[in-house]
PDB file of C-alpha atoms in Angstrom:
ATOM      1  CA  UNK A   1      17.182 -13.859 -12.743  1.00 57.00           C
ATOM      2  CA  UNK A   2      20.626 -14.768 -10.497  1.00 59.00           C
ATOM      3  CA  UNK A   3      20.179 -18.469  -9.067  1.00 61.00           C
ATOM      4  CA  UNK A   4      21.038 -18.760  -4.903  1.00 59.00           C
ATOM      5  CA  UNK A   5      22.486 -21.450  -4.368  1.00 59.00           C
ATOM      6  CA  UNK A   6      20.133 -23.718  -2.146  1.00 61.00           C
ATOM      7  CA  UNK A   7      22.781 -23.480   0.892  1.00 66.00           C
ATOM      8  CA  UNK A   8      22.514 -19.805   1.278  1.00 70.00           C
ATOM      9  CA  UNK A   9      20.273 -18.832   3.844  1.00 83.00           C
ATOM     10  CA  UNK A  10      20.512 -15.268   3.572  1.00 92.00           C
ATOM     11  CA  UNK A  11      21.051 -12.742   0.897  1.00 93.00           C
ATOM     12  CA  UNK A  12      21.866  -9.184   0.813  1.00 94.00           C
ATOM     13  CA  UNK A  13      20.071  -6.093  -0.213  1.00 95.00           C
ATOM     14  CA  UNK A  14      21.271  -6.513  -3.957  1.00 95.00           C
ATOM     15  CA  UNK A  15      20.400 -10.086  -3.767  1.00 94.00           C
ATOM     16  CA  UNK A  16      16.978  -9.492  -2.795  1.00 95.00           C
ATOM     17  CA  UNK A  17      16.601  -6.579  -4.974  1.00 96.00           C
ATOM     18  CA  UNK A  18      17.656  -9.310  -7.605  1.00 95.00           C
ATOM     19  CA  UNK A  19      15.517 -11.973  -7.346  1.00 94.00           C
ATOM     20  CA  UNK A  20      12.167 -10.186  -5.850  1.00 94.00           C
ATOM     21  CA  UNK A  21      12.483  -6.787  -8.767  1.00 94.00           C
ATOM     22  CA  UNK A  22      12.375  -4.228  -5.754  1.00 95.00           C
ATOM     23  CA  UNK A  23      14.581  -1.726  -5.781  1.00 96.00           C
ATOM     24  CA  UNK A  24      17.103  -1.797  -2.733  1.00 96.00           C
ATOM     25  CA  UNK A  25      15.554   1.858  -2.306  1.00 96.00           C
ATOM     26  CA  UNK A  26      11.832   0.195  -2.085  1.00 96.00           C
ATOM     27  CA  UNK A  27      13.031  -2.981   0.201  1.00 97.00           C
ATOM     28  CA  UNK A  28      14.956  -0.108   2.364  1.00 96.00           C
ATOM     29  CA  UNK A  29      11.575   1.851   2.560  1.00 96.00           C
ATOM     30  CA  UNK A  30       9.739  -1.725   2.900  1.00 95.00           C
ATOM     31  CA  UNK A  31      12.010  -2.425   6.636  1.00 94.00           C
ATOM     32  CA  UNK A  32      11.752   1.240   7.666  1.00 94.00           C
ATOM     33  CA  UNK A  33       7.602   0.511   7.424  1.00 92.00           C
ATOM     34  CA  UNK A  34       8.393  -3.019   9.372  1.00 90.00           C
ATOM     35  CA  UNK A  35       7.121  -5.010   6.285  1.00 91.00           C
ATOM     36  CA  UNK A  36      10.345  -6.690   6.052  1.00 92.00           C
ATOM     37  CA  UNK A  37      13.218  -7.145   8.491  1.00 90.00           C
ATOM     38  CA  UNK A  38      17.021  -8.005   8.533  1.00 93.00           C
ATOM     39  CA  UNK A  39      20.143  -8.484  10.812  1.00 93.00           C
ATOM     40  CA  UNK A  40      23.210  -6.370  10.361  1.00 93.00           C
ATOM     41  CA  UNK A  41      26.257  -8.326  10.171  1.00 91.00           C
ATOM     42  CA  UNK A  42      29.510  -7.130  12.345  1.00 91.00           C
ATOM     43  CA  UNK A  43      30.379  -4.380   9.193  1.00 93.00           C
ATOM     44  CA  UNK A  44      27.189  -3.418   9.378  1.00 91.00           C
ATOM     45  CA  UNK A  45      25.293  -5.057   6.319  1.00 93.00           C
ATOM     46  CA  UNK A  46      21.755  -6.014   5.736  1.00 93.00           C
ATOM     47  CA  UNK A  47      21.331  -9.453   6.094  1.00 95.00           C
ATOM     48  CA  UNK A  48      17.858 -10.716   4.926  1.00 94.00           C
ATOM     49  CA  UNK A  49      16.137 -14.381   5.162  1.00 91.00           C
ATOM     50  CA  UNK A  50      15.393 -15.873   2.138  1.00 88.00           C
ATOM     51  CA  UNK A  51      11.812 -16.362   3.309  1.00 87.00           C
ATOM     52  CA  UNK A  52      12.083 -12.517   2.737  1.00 91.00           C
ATOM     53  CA  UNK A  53      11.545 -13.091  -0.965  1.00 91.00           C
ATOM     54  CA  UNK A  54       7.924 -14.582  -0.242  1.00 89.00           C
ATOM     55  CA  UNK A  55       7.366 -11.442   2.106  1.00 90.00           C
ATOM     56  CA  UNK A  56       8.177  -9.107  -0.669  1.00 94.00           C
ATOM     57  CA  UNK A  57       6.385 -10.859  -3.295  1.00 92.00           C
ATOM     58  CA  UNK A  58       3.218 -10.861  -0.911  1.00 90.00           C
ATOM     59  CA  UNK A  59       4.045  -7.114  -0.029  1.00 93.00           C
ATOM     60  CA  UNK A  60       4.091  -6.096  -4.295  1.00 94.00           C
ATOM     61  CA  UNK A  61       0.844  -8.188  -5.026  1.00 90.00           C
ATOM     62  CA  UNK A  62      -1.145  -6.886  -2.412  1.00 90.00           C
ATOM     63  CA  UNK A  63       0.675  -3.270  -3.800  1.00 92.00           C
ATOM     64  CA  UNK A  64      -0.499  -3.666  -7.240  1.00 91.00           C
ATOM     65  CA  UNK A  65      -4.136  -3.975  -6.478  1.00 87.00           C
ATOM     66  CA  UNK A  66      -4.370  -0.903  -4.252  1.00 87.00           C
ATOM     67  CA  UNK A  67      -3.834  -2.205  -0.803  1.00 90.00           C
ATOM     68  CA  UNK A  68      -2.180   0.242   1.516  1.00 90.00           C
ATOM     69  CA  UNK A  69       1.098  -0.085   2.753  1.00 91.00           C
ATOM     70  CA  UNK A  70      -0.173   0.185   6.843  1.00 92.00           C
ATOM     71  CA  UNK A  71      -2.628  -2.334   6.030  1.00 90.00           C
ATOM     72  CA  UNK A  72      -0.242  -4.905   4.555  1.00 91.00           C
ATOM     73  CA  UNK A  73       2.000  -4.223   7.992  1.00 90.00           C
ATOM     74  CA  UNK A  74      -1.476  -4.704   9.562  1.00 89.00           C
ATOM     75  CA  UNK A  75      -1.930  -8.118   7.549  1.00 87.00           C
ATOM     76  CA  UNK A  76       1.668  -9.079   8.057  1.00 86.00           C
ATOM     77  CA  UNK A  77       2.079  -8.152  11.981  1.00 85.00           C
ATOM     78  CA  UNK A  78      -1.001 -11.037  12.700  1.00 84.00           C
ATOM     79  CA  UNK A  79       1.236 -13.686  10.823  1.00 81.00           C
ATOM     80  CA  UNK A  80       2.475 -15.733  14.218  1.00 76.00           C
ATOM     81  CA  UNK A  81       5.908 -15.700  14.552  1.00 70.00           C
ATOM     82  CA  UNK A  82       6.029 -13.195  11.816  1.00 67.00           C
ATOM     83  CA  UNK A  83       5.805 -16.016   9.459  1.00 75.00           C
ATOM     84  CA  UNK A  84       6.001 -15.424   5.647  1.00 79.00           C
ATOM     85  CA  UNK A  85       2.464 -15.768   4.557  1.00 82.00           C
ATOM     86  CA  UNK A  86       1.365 -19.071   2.620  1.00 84.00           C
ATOM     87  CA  UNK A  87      -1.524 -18.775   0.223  1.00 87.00           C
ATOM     88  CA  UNK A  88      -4.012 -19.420   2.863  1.00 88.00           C
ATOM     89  CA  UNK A  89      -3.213 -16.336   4.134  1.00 85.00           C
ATOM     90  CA  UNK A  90      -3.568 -14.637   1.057  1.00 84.00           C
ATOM     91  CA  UNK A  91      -6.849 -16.042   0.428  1.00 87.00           C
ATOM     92  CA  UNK A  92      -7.656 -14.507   3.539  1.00 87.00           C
ATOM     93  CA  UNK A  93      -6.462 -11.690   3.292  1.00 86.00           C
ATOM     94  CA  UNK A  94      -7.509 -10.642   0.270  1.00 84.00           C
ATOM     95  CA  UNK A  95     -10.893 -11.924   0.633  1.00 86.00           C
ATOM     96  CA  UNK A  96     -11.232  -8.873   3.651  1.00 84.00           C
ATOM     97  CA  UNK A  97      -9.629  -6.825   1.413  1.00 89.00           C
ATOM     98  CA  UNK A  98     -12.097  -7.367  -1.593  1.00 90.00           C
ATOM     99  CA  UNK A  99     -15.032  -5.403  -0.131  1.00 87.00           C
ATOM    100  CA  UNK A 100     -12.630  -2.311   0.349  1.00 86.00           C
ATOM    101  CA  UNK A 101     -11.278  -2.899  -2.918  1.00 89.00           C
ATOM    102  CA  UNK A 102     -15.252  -2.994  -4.396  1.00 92.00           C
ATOM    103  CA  UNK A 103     -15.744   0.251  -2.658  1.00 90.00           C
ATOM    104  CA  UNK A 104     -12.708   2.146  -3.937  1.00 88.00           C
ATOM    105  CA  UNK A 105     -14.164   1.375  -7.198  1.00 90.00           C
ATOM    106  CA  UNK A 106     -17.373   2.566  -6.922  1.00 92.00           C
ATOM    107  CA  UNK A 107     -15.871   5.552  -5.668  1.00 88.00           C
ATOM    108  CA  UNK A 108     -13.502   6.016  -8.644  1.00 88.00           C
ATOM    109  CA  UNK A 109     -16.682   5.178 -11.112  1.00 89.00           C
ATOM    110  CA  UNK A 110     -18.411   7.459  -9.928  1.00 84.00           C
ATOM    111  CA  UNK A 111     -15.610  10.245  -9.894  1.00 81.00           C
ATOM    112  CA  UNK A 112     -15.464   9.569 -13.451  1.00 82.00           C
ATOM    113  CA  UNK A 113     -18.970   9.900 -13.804  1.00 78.00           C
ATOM    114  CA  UNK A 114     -18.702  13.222 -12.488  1.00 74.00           C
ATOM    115  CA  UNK A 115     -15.652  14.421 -14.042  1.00 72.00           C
ATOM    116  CA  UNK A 116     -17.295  14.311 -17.038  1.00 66.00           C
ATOM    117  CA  UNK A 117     -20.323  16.415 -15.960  1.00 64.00           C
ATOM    118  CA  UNK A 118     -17.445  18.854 -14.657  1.00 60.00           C
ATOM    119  CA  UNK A 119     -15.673  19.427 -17.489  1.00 57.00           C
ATOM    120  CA  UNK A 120     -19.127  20.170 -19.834  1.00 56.00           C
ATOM    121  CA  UNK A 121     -19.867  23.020 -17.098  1.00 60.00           C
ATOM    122  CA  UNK A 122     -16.109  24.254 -15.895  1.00 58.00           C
ATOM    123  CA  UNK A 123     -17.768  25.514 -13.065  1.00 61.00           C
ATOM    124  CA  UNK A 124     -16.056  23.581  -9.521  1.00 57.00           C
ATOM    125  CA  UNK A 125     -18.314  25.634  -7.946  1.00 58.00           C
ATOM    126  CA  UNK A 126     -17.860  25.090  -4.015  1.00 54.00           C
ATOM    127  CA  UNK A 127     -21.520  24.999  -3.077  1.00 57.00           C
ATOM    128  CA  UNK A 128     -22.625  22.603  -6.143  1.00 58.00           C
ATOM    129  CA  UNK A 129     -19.780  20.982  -7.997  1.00 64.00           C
ATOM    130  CA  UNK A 130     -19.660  17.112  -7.593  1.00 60.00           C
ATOM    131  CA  UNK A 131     -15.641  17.278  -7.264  1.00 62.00           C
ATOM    132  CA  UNK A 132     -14.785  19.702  -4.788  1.00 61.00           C
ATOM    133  CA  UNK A 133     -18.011  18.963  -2.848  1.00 58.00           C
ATOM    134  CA  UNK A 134     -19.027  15.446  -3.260  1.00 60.00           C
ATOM    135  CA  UNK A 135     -22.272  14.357  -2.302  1.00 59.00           C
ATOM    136  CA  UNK A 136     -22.661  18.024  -0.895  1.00 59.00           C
ATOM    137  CA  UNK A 137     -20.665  16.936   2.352  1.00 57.00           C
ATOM    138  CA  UNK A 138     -20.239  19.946   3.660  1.00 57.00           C
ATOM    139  CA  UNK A 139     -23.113  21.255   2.978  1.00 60.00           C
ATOM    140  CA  UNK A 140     -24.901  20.691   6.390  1.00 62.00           C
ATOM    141  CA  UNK A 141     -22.411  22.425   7.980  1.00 63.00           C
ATOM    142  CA  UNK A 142     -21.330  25.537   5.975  1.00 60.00           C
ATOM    143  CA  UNK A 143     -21.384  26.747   2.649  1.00 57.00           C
ATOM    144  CA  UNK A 144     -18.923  29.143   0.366  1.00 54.00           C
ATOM    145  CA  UNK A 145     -15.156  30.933   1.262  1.00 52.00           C
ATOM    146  CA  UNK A 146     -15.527  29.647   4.791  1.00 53.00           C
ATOM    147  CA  UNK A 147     -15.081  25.820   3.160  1.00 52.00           C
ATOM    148  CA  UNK A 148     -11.972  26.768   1.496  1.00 53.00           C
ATOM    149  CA  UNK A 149     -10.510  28.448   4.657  1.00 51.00           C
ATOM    150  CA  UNK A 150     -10.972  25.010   5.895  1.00 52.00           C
ATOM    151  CA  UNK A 151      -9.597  22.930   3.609  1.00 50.00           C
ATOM    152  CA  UNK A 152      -6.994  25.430   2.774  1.00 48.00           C
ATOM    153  CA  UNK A 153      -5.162  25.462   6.128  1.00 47.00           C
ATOM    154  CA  UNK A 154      -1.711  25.777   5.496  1.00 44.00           C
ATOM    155  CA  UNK A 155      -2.249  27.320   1.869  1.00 40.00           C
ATOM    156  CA  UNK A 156      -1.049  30.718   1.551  1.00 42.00           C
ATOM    157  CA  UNK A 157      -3.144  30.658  -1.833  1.00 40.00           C
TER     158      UNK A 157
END
């Protein structure tokens, strides 16, 4: 991994990409969804911090376990001062986030489950199947080709 030397206080875009293992394309991406930010120097190059590095870090962590990009803006935008966060405020953080995380997980286990049932019938029956109709939630309020007319808008299927 390049060393920066200690009195550099701001890298570029291939610096950063360097050190934190983002792509430039993925930190680009990162400051067009306001998870990162730079100044533009009089040629008109990216210019980040080097607290950026601890931003980006915190940005492919919360990444890696599932957390949504909006909500990690979300996290990040209640920093004051747009602060890089310390591990107090990932301890926070991703004690809210656990209880999301549990539920995504139940949901995938039991998508699992059901895949399984799915492919011993082969059915995906609208009306019944457990995948294109879980926990029958649209059965209350219609049942057969109107439900794919629904879902479908846009489809020329």
């Amino acid at each position: 991994m390049p060393q920066i030397p200690e009195k550099i206080h701001e890298l570029t875009v291939g610096q950063l990409s360097a050190r934190s293992g983002a792509a430039v394309s993925a930190l680009h991406f990162y400051e067009s969804k306001g998870l990162i930010s730079s100044r533009r120097t009089s040629g008109n190059q990216r210019r980040y911090t080097r607290d950026t590095l601890r931003r980006v870090a915190f940005v492919r962590a919360a990444q890696r376990v599932g957390i949504p990009l909006a909500t990690i803006r979300d996290a990040l935008a209640e920093l004051p001062e747009e602060r890089t966060p310390t591990h107090e405020d990932w301890a926070r953080l991703s004690e809210a986030w656990r209880s999301e995380l549990d539920e995504r997980i139940r949901q995938l286990n039991r998508l699992r489950d059901h895949l399984t049932d799915c492919i011993g019938c082969g059915c995906l029956s609208l009306d019944s199947c457990v995948l294109s109709n879980p926990d029958d939630a649209f059965g209350e309020r219609m049942a057969g080709s109107r439900l794919m007319v629904e879902r479908g808008r846009g489809c020329r299927g």
